């Protein structure tokens, strides 16, 4: 059985999307969910090659998530088309991916998986604010994880 592929996408791939990737990996491991591969990317190439933002790294580390080994990259049409689920952090990201891969299915917003989030709201970019904004971003990401993992299980046929 091929692993379900899930890609989280934000603007530069240094804050929100790698945070979501690491949180999803952590939750899947904790729940014993196997047969899934989480990755992340950005719709922009401006941060390509850069590690996770230091503020994001600190928040993830403080909550027990892995932070090593990340290098930002821009998403490709091939990545979008190959993935079972491509999760944007804002509507802008989903729109950009639709233009890049017009026939792709499985595009959605992370907040679609949070029953308490305003439909279509997305998660704001904490990069422009202070370190406290990253804690709020983490909380928003974690609120969506039960729904993300449930979707993965459905994609696996469980």
Tab-separated table of N, CA, C and O in Angstrom, residues 25-141:
chain	number	residue	atom	x	y	z
A	25	UNK	N	3.067	15.352	11.881
A	25	UNK	CA	3.951	14.207	12.124
A	25	UNK	C	3.887	13.773	13.591
A	25	UNK	O	3.792	12.582	13.895
A	26	UNK	N	3.943	14.754	14.474
A	26	UNK	CA	3.892	14.455	15.899
A	26	UNK	C	2.590	13.801	16.315
A	26	UNK	O	2.585	12.813	17.067
A	27	UNK	N	1.482	14.316	15.841
A	27	UNK	CA	0.180	13.748	16.176
A	27	UNK	C	0.029	12.352	15.586
A	27	UNK	O	-0.500	11.455	16.244
A	28	UNK	N	0.466	12.156	14.354
A	28	UNK	CA	0.359	10.835	13.723
A	28	UNK	C	1.183	9.805	14.505
A	28	UNK	O	0.712	8.682	14.756
A	29	UNK	N	2.384	10.184	14.892
A	29	UNK	CA	3.225	9.274	15.686
A	29	UNK	C	2.562	8.949	17.011
A	29	UNK	O	2.519	7.789	17.434
A	30	UNK	N	2.045	9.963	17.669
A	30	UNK	CA	1.405	9.767	18.973
A	30	UNK	C	0.194	8.846	18.871
A	30	UNK	O	-0.070	8.043	19.757
A	31	UNK	N	-0.548	8.950	17.760
A	31	UNK	CA	-1.743	8.124	17.571
A	31	UNK	C	-1.442	6.798	16.879
A	31	UNK	O	-2.357	6.014	16.626
A	32	UNK	N	-0.169	6.554	16.554
A	32	UNK	CA	0.189	5.303	15.895
A	32	UNK	C	-0.317	5.207	14.461
A	32	UNK	O	-0.497	4.108	13.934
A	33	UNK	N	-0.523	6.347	13.823
A	33	UNK	CA	-1.010	6.372	12.442
A	33	UNK	C	0.176	6.231	11.497
A	33	UNK	O	1.045	7.091	11.442
A	34	UNK	N	0.197	5.137	10.766
A	34	UNK	CA	1.267	4.870	9.818
A	34	UNK	C	0.732	4.971	8.402
A	34	UNK	O	-0.466	5.106	8.190
A	35	UNK	N	1.634	4.885	7.431
A	35	UNK	CA	1.215	4.918	6.033
A	35	UNK	C	0.832	6.303	5.552
A	35	UNK	O	-0.020	6.452	4.685
A	36	UNK	N	1.475	7.317	6.126
A	36	UNK	CA	1.223	8.694	5.710
A	36	UNK	C	2.549	9.440	5.696
A	36	UNK	O	3.424	9.203	6.537
A	37	UNK	N	2.703	10.309	4.720
A	37	UNK	CA	3.914	11.133	4.595
A	37	UNK	C	3.485	12.592	4.571
A	37	UNK	O	2.718	13.002	3.699
A	38	UNK	N	3.970	13.370	5.529
A	38	UNK	CA	3.678	14.797	5.610
A	38	UNK	C	4.885	15.582	5.119
A	38	UNK	O	6.017	15.317	5.529
A	39	UNK	N	4.640	16.572	4.268
A	39	UNK	CA	5.683	17.478	3.806
A	39	UNK	C	5.115	18.890	3.808
A	39	UNK	O	3.939	19.096	4.130
A	40	UNK	N	5.941	19.850	3.411
A	40	UNK	CA	5.461	21.229	3.318
A	40	UNK	C	6.205	21.949	2.211
A	40	UNK	O	7.276	21.528	1.779
A	41	UNK	N	5.601	23.046	1.762
A	41	UNK	CA	6.176	23.851	0.682
A	41	UNK	C	5.576	25.251	0.757
A	41	UNK	O	4.652	25.501	1.529
A	42	UNK	N	6.094	26.140	-0.083
A	42	UNK	CA	5.568	27.500	-0.179
A	42	UNK	C	5.124	27.790	-1.596
A	42	UNK	O	5.534	27.106	-2.532
A	43	UNK	N	4.303	28.816	-1.763
A	43	UNK	CA	3.916	29.244	-3.110
A	43	UNK	C	4.916	30.239	-3.677
A	43	UNK	O	4.888	30.549	-4.858
A	44	UNK	N	5.826	30.718	-2.851
A	44	UNK	CA	6.858	31.665	-3.260
A	44	UNK	C	8.226	30.997	-3.135
A	44	UNK	O	8.415	30.124	-2.291
A	45	UNK	N	9.163	31.438	-3.944
A	45	UNK	CA	10.529	30.917	-3.872
A	45	UNK	C	11.454	31.820	-3.053
A	45	UNK	O	12.627	31.499	-2.883
A	46	UNK	N	10.935	32.913	-2.521
A	46	UNK	CA	11.817	33.893	-1.873
A	46	UNK	C	12.555	33.369	-0.645
A	46	UNK	O	13.604	33.900	-0.293
A	47	UNK	N	12.045	32.345	0.010
A	47	UNK	CA	12.716	31.786	1.193
A	47	UNK	C	13.404	30.458	0.889
A	47	UNK	O	13.890	29.785	1.807
A	48	UNK	N	13.463	30.058	-0.373
A	48	UNK	CA	14.017	28.749	-0.742
A	48	UNK	C	15.385	28.514	-0.107
A	48	UNK	O	16.256	29.384	-0.137
A	49	UNK	N	15.532	27.348	0.499
A	49	UNK	CA	16.775	26.967	1.153
A	49	UNK	C	16.877	27.356	2.603
A	49	UNK	O	17.763	26.879	3.318
A	50	UNK	N	15.973	28.202	3.072
A	50	UNK	CA	16.042	28.674	4.453
A	50	UNK	C	15.429	27.674	5.424
A	50	UNK	O	14.511	26.936	5.071
A	51	UNK	N	15.909	27.668	6.687
A	51	UNK	CA	15.323	26.796	7.709
A	51	UNK	C	14.013	27.392	8.239
A	51	UNK	O	13.610	28.489	7.847
A	52	UNK	N	13.415	26.671	9.159
A	52	UNK	CA	12.216	27.169	9.849
A	52	UNK	C	12.571	28.473	10.570
A	52	UNK	O	13.652	28.595	11.158
A	53	UNK	N	11.662	29.439	10.523
A	53	UNK	CA	11.838	30.705	11.234
A	53	UNK	C	12.186	30.415	12.708
A	53	UNK	O	11.573	29.533	13.313
A	54	UNK	N	13.144	31.140	13.282
A	54	UNK	CA	13.544	30.878	14.674
A	54	UNK	C	12.390	30.957	15.671
A	54	UNK	O	12.368	30.209	16.656
A	55	UNK	N	11.435	31.864	15.437
A	55	UNK	CA	10.296	31.972	16.356
A	55	UNK	C	9.411	30.738	16.266
A	55	UNK	O	8.925	30.232	17.280
A	56	UNK	N	9.214	30.224	15.057
A	56	UNK	CA	8.441	28.991	14.876
A	56	UNK	C	9.177	27.816	15.511
A	56	UNK	O	8.568	26.971	16.176
A	57	UNK	N	10.485	27.776	15.323
A	57	UNK	CA	11.301	26.702	15.901
A	57	UNK	C	11.163	26.684	17.424
A	57	UNK	O	10.993	25.625	18.027
A	58	UNK	N	11.229	27.872	18.044
A	58	UNK	CA	11.127	27.941	19.506
A	58	UNK	C	9.772	27.438	20.006
A	58	UNK	O	9.706	26.683	20.974
A	59	UNK	N	8.700	27.856	19.335
A	59	UNK	CA	7.358	27.432	19.761
A	59	UNK	C	7.187	25.925	19.564
A	59	UNK	O	6.671	25.231	20.447
A	60	UNK	N	7.628	25.413	18.426
A	60	UNK	CA	7.515	23.969	18.185
A	60	UNK	C	8.318	23.181	19.220
A	60	UNK	O	7.820	22.203	19.790
A	61	UNK	N	9.553	23.593	19.461
A	61	UNK	CA	10.412	22.899	20.433
A	61	UNK	C	9.798	22.921	21.825
A	61	UNK	O	9.812	21.914	22.533
A	62	UNK	N	9.267	24.069	22.213
A	62	UNK	CA	8.669	24.197	23.547
A	62	UNK	C	7.478	23.260	23.733
A	62	UNK	O	7.147	22.896	24.861
A	63	UNK	N	6.852	22.852	22.623
A	63	UNK	CA	5.695	21.955	22.696
A	63	UNK	C	6.043	20.519	22.292
A	63	UNK	O	5.154	19.702	22.061
A	64	UNK	N	7.345	20.238	22.190
A	64	UNK	CA	7.781	18.871	21.966
A	64	UNK	C	7.796	18.385	20.531
A	64	UNK	O	7.911	17.183	20.287
A	65	UNK	N	7.712	19.290	19.578
A	65	UNK	CA	7.729	18.885	18.168
A	65	UNK	C	9.144	18.945	17.604
A	65	UNK	O	9.950	19.782	17.999
A	66	UNK	N	9.423	18.066	16.642
A	66	UNK	CA	10.703	18.021	15.949
A	66	UNK	C	10.862	19.277	15.092
A	66	UNK	O	9.907	19.709	14.448
A	67	UNK	N	12.062	19.844	15.069
A	67	UNK	CA	12.296	21.048	14.268
A	67	UNK	C	13.471	20.917	13.304
A	67	UNK	O	13.766	21.843	12.560
A	68	UNK	N	14.139	19.789	13.287
A	68	UNK	CA	15.346	19.651	12.485
A	68	UNK	C	15.090	19.327	11.023
A	68	UNK	O	14.035	18.843	10.640
A	69	UNK	N	16.121	19.624	10.222
A	69	UNK	CA	16.160	19.159	8.851
A	69	UNK	C	15.287	19.851	7.829
A	69	UNK	O	15.159	19.355	6.717
A	70	UNK	N	14.705	20.969	8.146
A	70	UNK	CA	13.819	21.638	7.175
A	70	UNK	C	14.584	22.628	6.307
A	70	UNK	O	15.401	23.400	6.797
A	71	UNK	N	14.274	22.616	5.027
A	71	UNK	CA	14.746	23.631	4.077
A	71	UNK	C	13.552	24.029	3.220
A	71	UNK	O	12.915	23.193	2.596
A	72	UNK	N	13.267	25.316	3.178
A	72	UNK	CA	12.104	25.827	2.434
A	72	UNK	C	12.263	25.571	0.937
A	72	UNK	O	13.378	25.626	0.403
A	73	UNK	N	11.146	25.307	0.294
A	73	UNK	CA	11.140	25.200	-1.167
A	73	UNK	C	9.776	25.591	-1.705
A	73	UNK	O	8.785	25.585	-0.981
A	74	UNK	N	9.764	25.951	-2.978
A	74	UNK	CA	8.529	26.323	-3.658
A	74	UNK	C	7.844	25.065	-4.179
A	74	UNK	O	8.480	24.196	-4.762
A	75	UNK	N	6.544	24.993	-4.008
A	75	UNK	CA	5.783	23.834	-4.466
A	75	UNK	C	5.754	23.778	-5.988
A	75	UNK	O	5.794	24.817	-6.651
A	76	UNK	N	5.707	22.573	-6.515
A	76	UNK	CA	5.644	22.377	-7.961
A	76	UNK	C	4.303	21.765	-8.334
A	76	UNK	O	3.612	21.182	-7.490
A	77	UNK	N	3.964	21.876	-9.609
A	77	UNK	CA	2.738	21.243	-10.103
A	77	UNK	C	2.791	19.741	-9.860
A	77	UNK	O	1.775	19.129	-9.485
A	78	UNK	N	3.958	19.138	-10.042
A	78	UNK	CA	4.096	17.689	-9.830
A	78	UNK	C	3.791	17.300	-8.389
A	78	UNK	O	3.122	16.287	-8.139
A	79	UNK	N	4.259	18.104	-7.426
A	79	UNK	CA	3.968	17.819	-6.011
A	79	UNK	C	2.467	17.883	-5.741
A	79	UNK	O	1.921	17.045	-5.029
A	80	UNK	N	1.833	18.904	-6.287
A	80	UNK	CA	0.392	19.077	-6.088
A	80	UNK	C	-0.361	17.898	-6.678
A	80	UNK	O	-1.259	17.329	-6.042
A	81	UNK	N	-0.009	17.509	-7.883
A	81	UNK	CA	-0.714	16.434	-8.566
A	81	UNK	C	-0.460	15.074	-7.928
A	81	UNK	O	-1.326	14.209	-7.935
A	82	UNK	N	0.720	14.871	-7.355
A	82	UNK	CA	1.081	13.593	-6.730
A	82	UNK	C	0.413	13.417	-5.364
A	82	UNK	O	0.099	12.303	-4.951
A	83	UNK	N	0.201	14.515	-4.656
A	83	UNK	CA	-0.316	14.437	-3.285
A	83	UNK	C	-1.783	14.038	-3.264
A	83	UNK	O	-2.555	14.367	-4.159
A	84	UNK	N	-2.133	13.346	-2.192
A	84	UNK	CA	-3.540	12.990	-1.969
A	84	UNK	C	-4.306	14.161	-1.370
A	84	UNK	O	-5.510	14.293	-1.576
A	85	UNK	N	-3.604	14.981	-0.624
A	85	UNK	CA	-4.219	16.105	0.069
A	85	UNK	C	-3.208	17.244	0.106
A	85	UNK	O	-2.063	17.042	0.526
A	86	UNK	N	-3.607	18.418	-0.380
A	86	UNK	CA	-2.744	19.598	-0.379
A	86	UNK	C	-3.490	20.673	0.404
A	86	UNK	O	-4.564	21.124	-0.009
A	87	UNK	N	-2.902	21.066	1.523
A	87	UNK	CA	-3.596	21.918	2.486
A	87	UNK	C	-2.943	23.290	2.548
A	87	UNK	O	-1.815	23.432	3.045
A	88	UNK	N	-3.640	24.295	2.057
A	88	UNK	CA	-3.166	25.672	2.129
A	88	UNK	C	-3.508	26.293	3.466
A	88	UNK	O	-4.481	25.907	4.108
A	89	UNK	N	-2.706	27.271	3.863
A	89	UNK	CA	-2.954	27.949	5.130
A	89	UNK	C	-3.829	29.181	4.954
A	89	UNK	O	-4.441	29.637	5.916
A	90	UNK	N	-3.910	29.707	3.719
A	90	UNK	CA	-4.808	30.814	3.391
A	90	UNK	C	-5.416	30.548	2.011
A	90	UNK	O	-4.840	29.827	1.204
A	91	UNK	N	-6.531	31.178	1.752
A	91	UNK	CA	-7.205	31.026	0.461
A	91	UNK	C	-6.267	31.399	-0.701
A	91	UNK	O	-6.276	30.769	-1.747
A	92	UNK	N	-5.434	32.416	-0.512
A	92	UNK	CA	-4.460	32.828	-1.520
A	92	UNK	C	-3.577	31.654	-1.956
A	92	UNK	O	-3.284	31.480	-3.136
A	93	UNK	N	-3.157	30.829	-1.006
A	93	UNK	CA	-2.293	29.687	-1.315
A	93	UNK	C	-3.042	28.668	-2.164
A	93	UNK	O	-2.494	28.138	-3.138
A	94	UNK	N	-4.275	28.401	-1.808
A	94	UNK	CA	-5.086	27.446	-2.574
A	94	UNK	C	-5.310	27.976	-3.993
A	94	UNK	O	-5.172	27.237	-4.972
A	95	UNK	N	-5.599	29.263	-4.117
A	95	UNK	CA	-5.805	29.860	-5.441
A	95	UNK	C	-4.542	29.762	-6.298
A	95	UNK	O	-4.611	29.437	-7.488
A	96	UNK	N	-3.397	30.044	-5.712
A	96	UNK	CA	-2.134	29.946	-6.459
A	96	UNK	C	-1.876	28.512	-6.914
A	96	UNK	O	-1.403	28.280	-8.019
A	97	UNK	N	-2.178	27.548	-6.061
A	97	UNK	CA	-1.954	26.146	-6.431
A	97	UNK	C	-2.915	25.697	-7.526
A	97	UNK	O	-2.538	24.915	-8.394
A	98	UNK	N	-4.135	26.215	-7.499
A	98	UNK	CA	-5.089	25.890	-8.573
A	98	UNK	C	-4.594	26.397	-9.919
A	98	UNK	O	-4.780	25.753	-10.937
A	99	UNK	N	-3.959	27.568	-9.918
A	99	UNK	CA	-3.400	28.097	-11.170
A	99	UNK	C	-2.189	27.279	-11.628
A	99	UNK	O	-1.982	27.076	-12.818
A	100	UNK	N	-1.413	26.811	-10.689
A	100	UNK	CA	-0.226	26.030	-10.997
A	100	UNK	C	-0.583	24.627	-11.498
A	100	UNK	O	0.071	24.096	-12.390
A	101	UNK	N	-1.623	24.039	-10.915
A	101	UNK	CA	-2.052	22.679	-11.281
A	101	UNK	C	-3.570	22.672	-11.421
A	101	UNK	O	-4.282	22.219	-10.526
A	102	UNK	N	-4.097	23.187	-12.535
A	102	UNK	CA	-5.546	23.375	-12.698
A	102	UNK	C	-6.390	22.116	-12.519
A	102	UNK	O	-7.525	22.198	-12.073
A	103	UNK	N	-5.864	20.960	-12.834
A	103	UNK	CA	-6.655	19.735	-12.724
A	103	UNK	C	-6.534	19.029	-11.393
A	103	UNK	O	-7.112	17.953	-11.201
A	104	UNK	N	-5.805	19.617	-10.451
A	104	UNK	CA	-5.548	18.941	-9.174
A	104	UNK	C	-6.800	18.836	-8.323
A	104	UNK	O	-7.649	19.729	-8.310
A	105	UNK	N	-6.896	17.724	-7.635
A	105	UNK	CA	-7.963	17.547	-6.649
A	105	UNK	C	-7.301	17.483	-5.277
A	105	UNK	O	-6.081	17.403	-5.169
A	106	UNK	N	-8.090	17.535	-4.241
A	106	UNK	CA	-7.539	17.437	-2.900
A	106	UNK	C	-6.989	18.729	-2.341
A	106	UNK	O	-6.266	18.709	-1.351
A	107	UNK	N	-7.304	19.873	-2.974
A	107	UNK	CA	-6.860	21.175	-2.460
A	107	UNK	C	-7.877	21.688	-1.439
A	107	UNK	O	-9.080	21.678	-1.706
A	108	UNK	N	-7.396	22.140	-0.301
A	108	UNK	CA	-8.295	22.663	0.721
A	108	UNK	C	-7.526	23.577	1.668
A	108	UNK	O	-6.320	23.724	1.559
A	109	UNK	N	-8.241	24.187	2.585
A	109	UNK	CA	-7.645	25.030	3.626
A	109	UNK	C	-7.488	24.238	4.915
A	109	UNK	O	-8.331	23.382	5.223
A	110	UNK	N	-6.466	24.547	5.684
A	110	UNK	CA	-6.298	23.866	6.972
A	110	UNK	C	-7.497	24.115	7.876
A	110	UNK	O	-7.950	23.212	8.582
A	111	UNK	N	-8.030	25.320	7.848
A	111	UNK	CA	-9.174	25.619	8.716
A	111	UNK	C	-10.434	24.843	8.323
A	111	UNK	O	-11.365	24.766	9.121
A	112	UNK	N	-10.463	24.232	7.131
A	112	UNK	CA	-11.592	23.364	6.765
A	112	UNK	C	-11.694	22.177	7.719
A	112	UNK	O	-12.760	21.561	7.827
A	113	UNK	N	-10.611	21.848	8.394
A	113	UNK	CA	-10.575	20.695	9.299
A	113	UNK	C	-10.822	21.069	10.747
A	113	UNK	O	-10.818	20.201	11.616
A	114	UNK	N	-11.026	22.343	11.016
A	114	UNK	CA	-11.291	22.824	12.374
A	114	UNK	C	-12.759	23.209	12.460
A	114	UNK	O	-13.169	24.225	11.882
A	115	UNK	N	-13.575	22.417	13.164
A	115	UNK	CA	-15.008	22.706	13.211
A	115	UNK	C	-15.364	24.048	13.853
A	115	UNK	O	-16.451	24.575	13.622
A	116	UNK	N	-14.443	24.624	14.619
A	116	UNK	CA	-14.707	25.904	15.268
A	116	UNK	C	-14.210	27.106	14.474
A	116	UNK	O	-14.459	28.249	14.862
A	117	UNK	N	-13.522	26.865	13.371
A	117	UNK	CA	-12.984	27.975	12.562
A	117	UNK	C	-14.065	28.531	11.643
A	117	UNK	O	-14.949	27.812	11.189
A	118	UNK	N	-13.978	29.810	11.383
A	118	UNK	CA	-14.859	30.462	10.416
A	118	UNK	C	-14.583	29.860	9.038
A	118	UNK	O	-13.428	29.805	8.612
A	119	UNK	N	-15.596	29.389	8.330
A	119	UNK	CA	-15.357	28.796	7.011
A	119	UNK	C	-14.593	29.750	6.084
A	119	UNK	O	-14.913	30.931	5.978
A	120	UNK	N	-13.542	29.217	5.464
A	120	UNK	CA	-12.743	30.001	4.533
A	120	UNK	C	-11.783	30.977	5.175
A	120	UNK	O	-11.151	31.776	4.477
A	121	UNK	N	-11.627	30.921	6.509
A	121	UNK	CA	-10.856	31.950	7.210
A	121	UNK	C	-9.345	31.847	7.013
A	121	UNK	O	-8.672	32.860	6.950
A	122	UNK	N	-8.793	30.673	6.953
A	122	UNK	CA	-7.348	30.545	6.865
A	122	UNK	C	-6.676	30.913	8.167
A	122	UNK	O	-7.331	31.281	9.146
A	123	UNK	N	-5.347	30.783	8.165
A	123	UNK	CA	-4.540	31.117	9.345
A	123	UNK	C	-3.570	32.219	8.947
A	123	UNK	O	-2.770	32.051	8.031
A	124	UNK	N	-3.664	33.358	9.630
A	124	UNK	CA	-2.827	34.516	9.310
A	124	UNK	C	-1.349	34.212	9.485
A	124	UNK	O	-0.954	33.390	10.318
A	125	UNK	N	-0.535	34.919	8.737
A	125	UNK	CA	0.908	34.748	8.761
A	125	UNK	C	1.490	35.416	10.010
A	125	UNK	O	1.399	36.633	10.166
A	126	UNK	N	2.123	34.629	10.907
A	126	UNK	CA	2.689	35.227	12.117
A	126	UNK	C	4.023	35.939	11.865
A	126	UNK	O	4.516	36.649	12.742
A	127	UNK	N	4.595	35.767	10.703
A	127	UNK	CA	5.912	36.320	10.383
A	127	UNK	C	5.969	37.828	10.616
A	127	UNK	O	6.989	38.359	11.037
A	128	UNK	N	4.855	38.515	10.366
A	128	UNK	CA	4.817	39.972	10.453
A	128	UNK	C	4.684	40.489	11.889
A	128	UNK	O	4.839	41.675	12.121
A	129	UNK	N	4.408	39.595	12.831
A	129	UNK	CA	4.199	40.027	14.208
A	129	UNK	C	5.327	39.602	15.126
A	129	UNK	O	6.439	39.317	14.688
A	130	UNK	N	5.000	39.560	16.410
A	130	UNK	CA	6.007	39.172	17.397
A	130	UNK	C	5.932	37.672	17.674
A	130	UNK	O	5.116	36.958	17.107
A	131	UNK	N	6.785	37.215	18.575
A	131	UNK	CA	6.886	35.786	18.881
A	131	UNK	C	5.568	35.215	19.405
A	131	UNK	O	5.267	34.042	19.165
A	132	UNK	N	4.775	36.009	20.090
A	132	UNK	CA	3.508	35.518	20.636
A	132	UNK	C	2.556	35.051	19.534
A	132	UNK	O	1.762	34.132	19.750
A	133	UNK	N	2.641	35.660	18.376
A	133	UNK	CA	1.772	35.256	17.276
A	133	UNK	C	1.999	33.817	16.848
A	133	UNK	O	1.080	33.150	16.344
A	134	UNK	N	3.197	33.306	17.061
A	134	UNK	CA	3.501	31.927	16.688
A	134	UNK	C	2.793	30.933	17.602
A	134	UNK	O	2.441	29.836	17.171
A	135	UNK	N	2.563	31.322	18.854
A	135	UNK	CA	1.800	30.460	19.759
A	135	UNK	C	0.353	30.347	19.295
A	135	UNK	O	-0.237	29.271	19.320
A	136	UNK	N	-0.208	31.462	18.849
A	136	UNK	CA	-1.567	31.434	18.310
A	136	UNK	C	-1.657	30.607	17.039
A	136	UNK	O	-2.632	29.874	16.823
A	137	UNK	N	-0.639	30.711	16.202
A	137	UNK	CA	-0.589	29.914	14.979
A	137	UNK	C	-0.545	28.429	15.325
A	137	UNK	O	-1.269	27.619	14.732
A	138	UNK	N	0.281	28.066	16.293
A	138	UNK	CA	0.359	26.672	16.713
A	138	UNK	C	-0.985	26.176	17.220
A	138	UNK	O	-1.422	25.076	16.861
A	139	UNK	N	-1.662	26.989	18.015
A	139	UNK	CA	-2.973	26.589	18.539
A	139	UNK	C	-3.972	26.368	17.401
A	139	UNK	O	-4.751	25.407	17.424
A	140	UNK	N	-3.952	27.226	16.393
A	140	UNK	CA	-4.850	27.072	15.253
A	140	UNK	C	-4.536	25.806	14.463
A	140	UNK	O	-5.433	25.095	14.001
A	141	UNK	N	-3.263	25.517	14.287
A	141	UNK	CA	-2.846	24.305	13.587
A	141	UNK	C	-3.290	23.074	14.368
A	141	UNK	O	-3.861	22.129	13.803
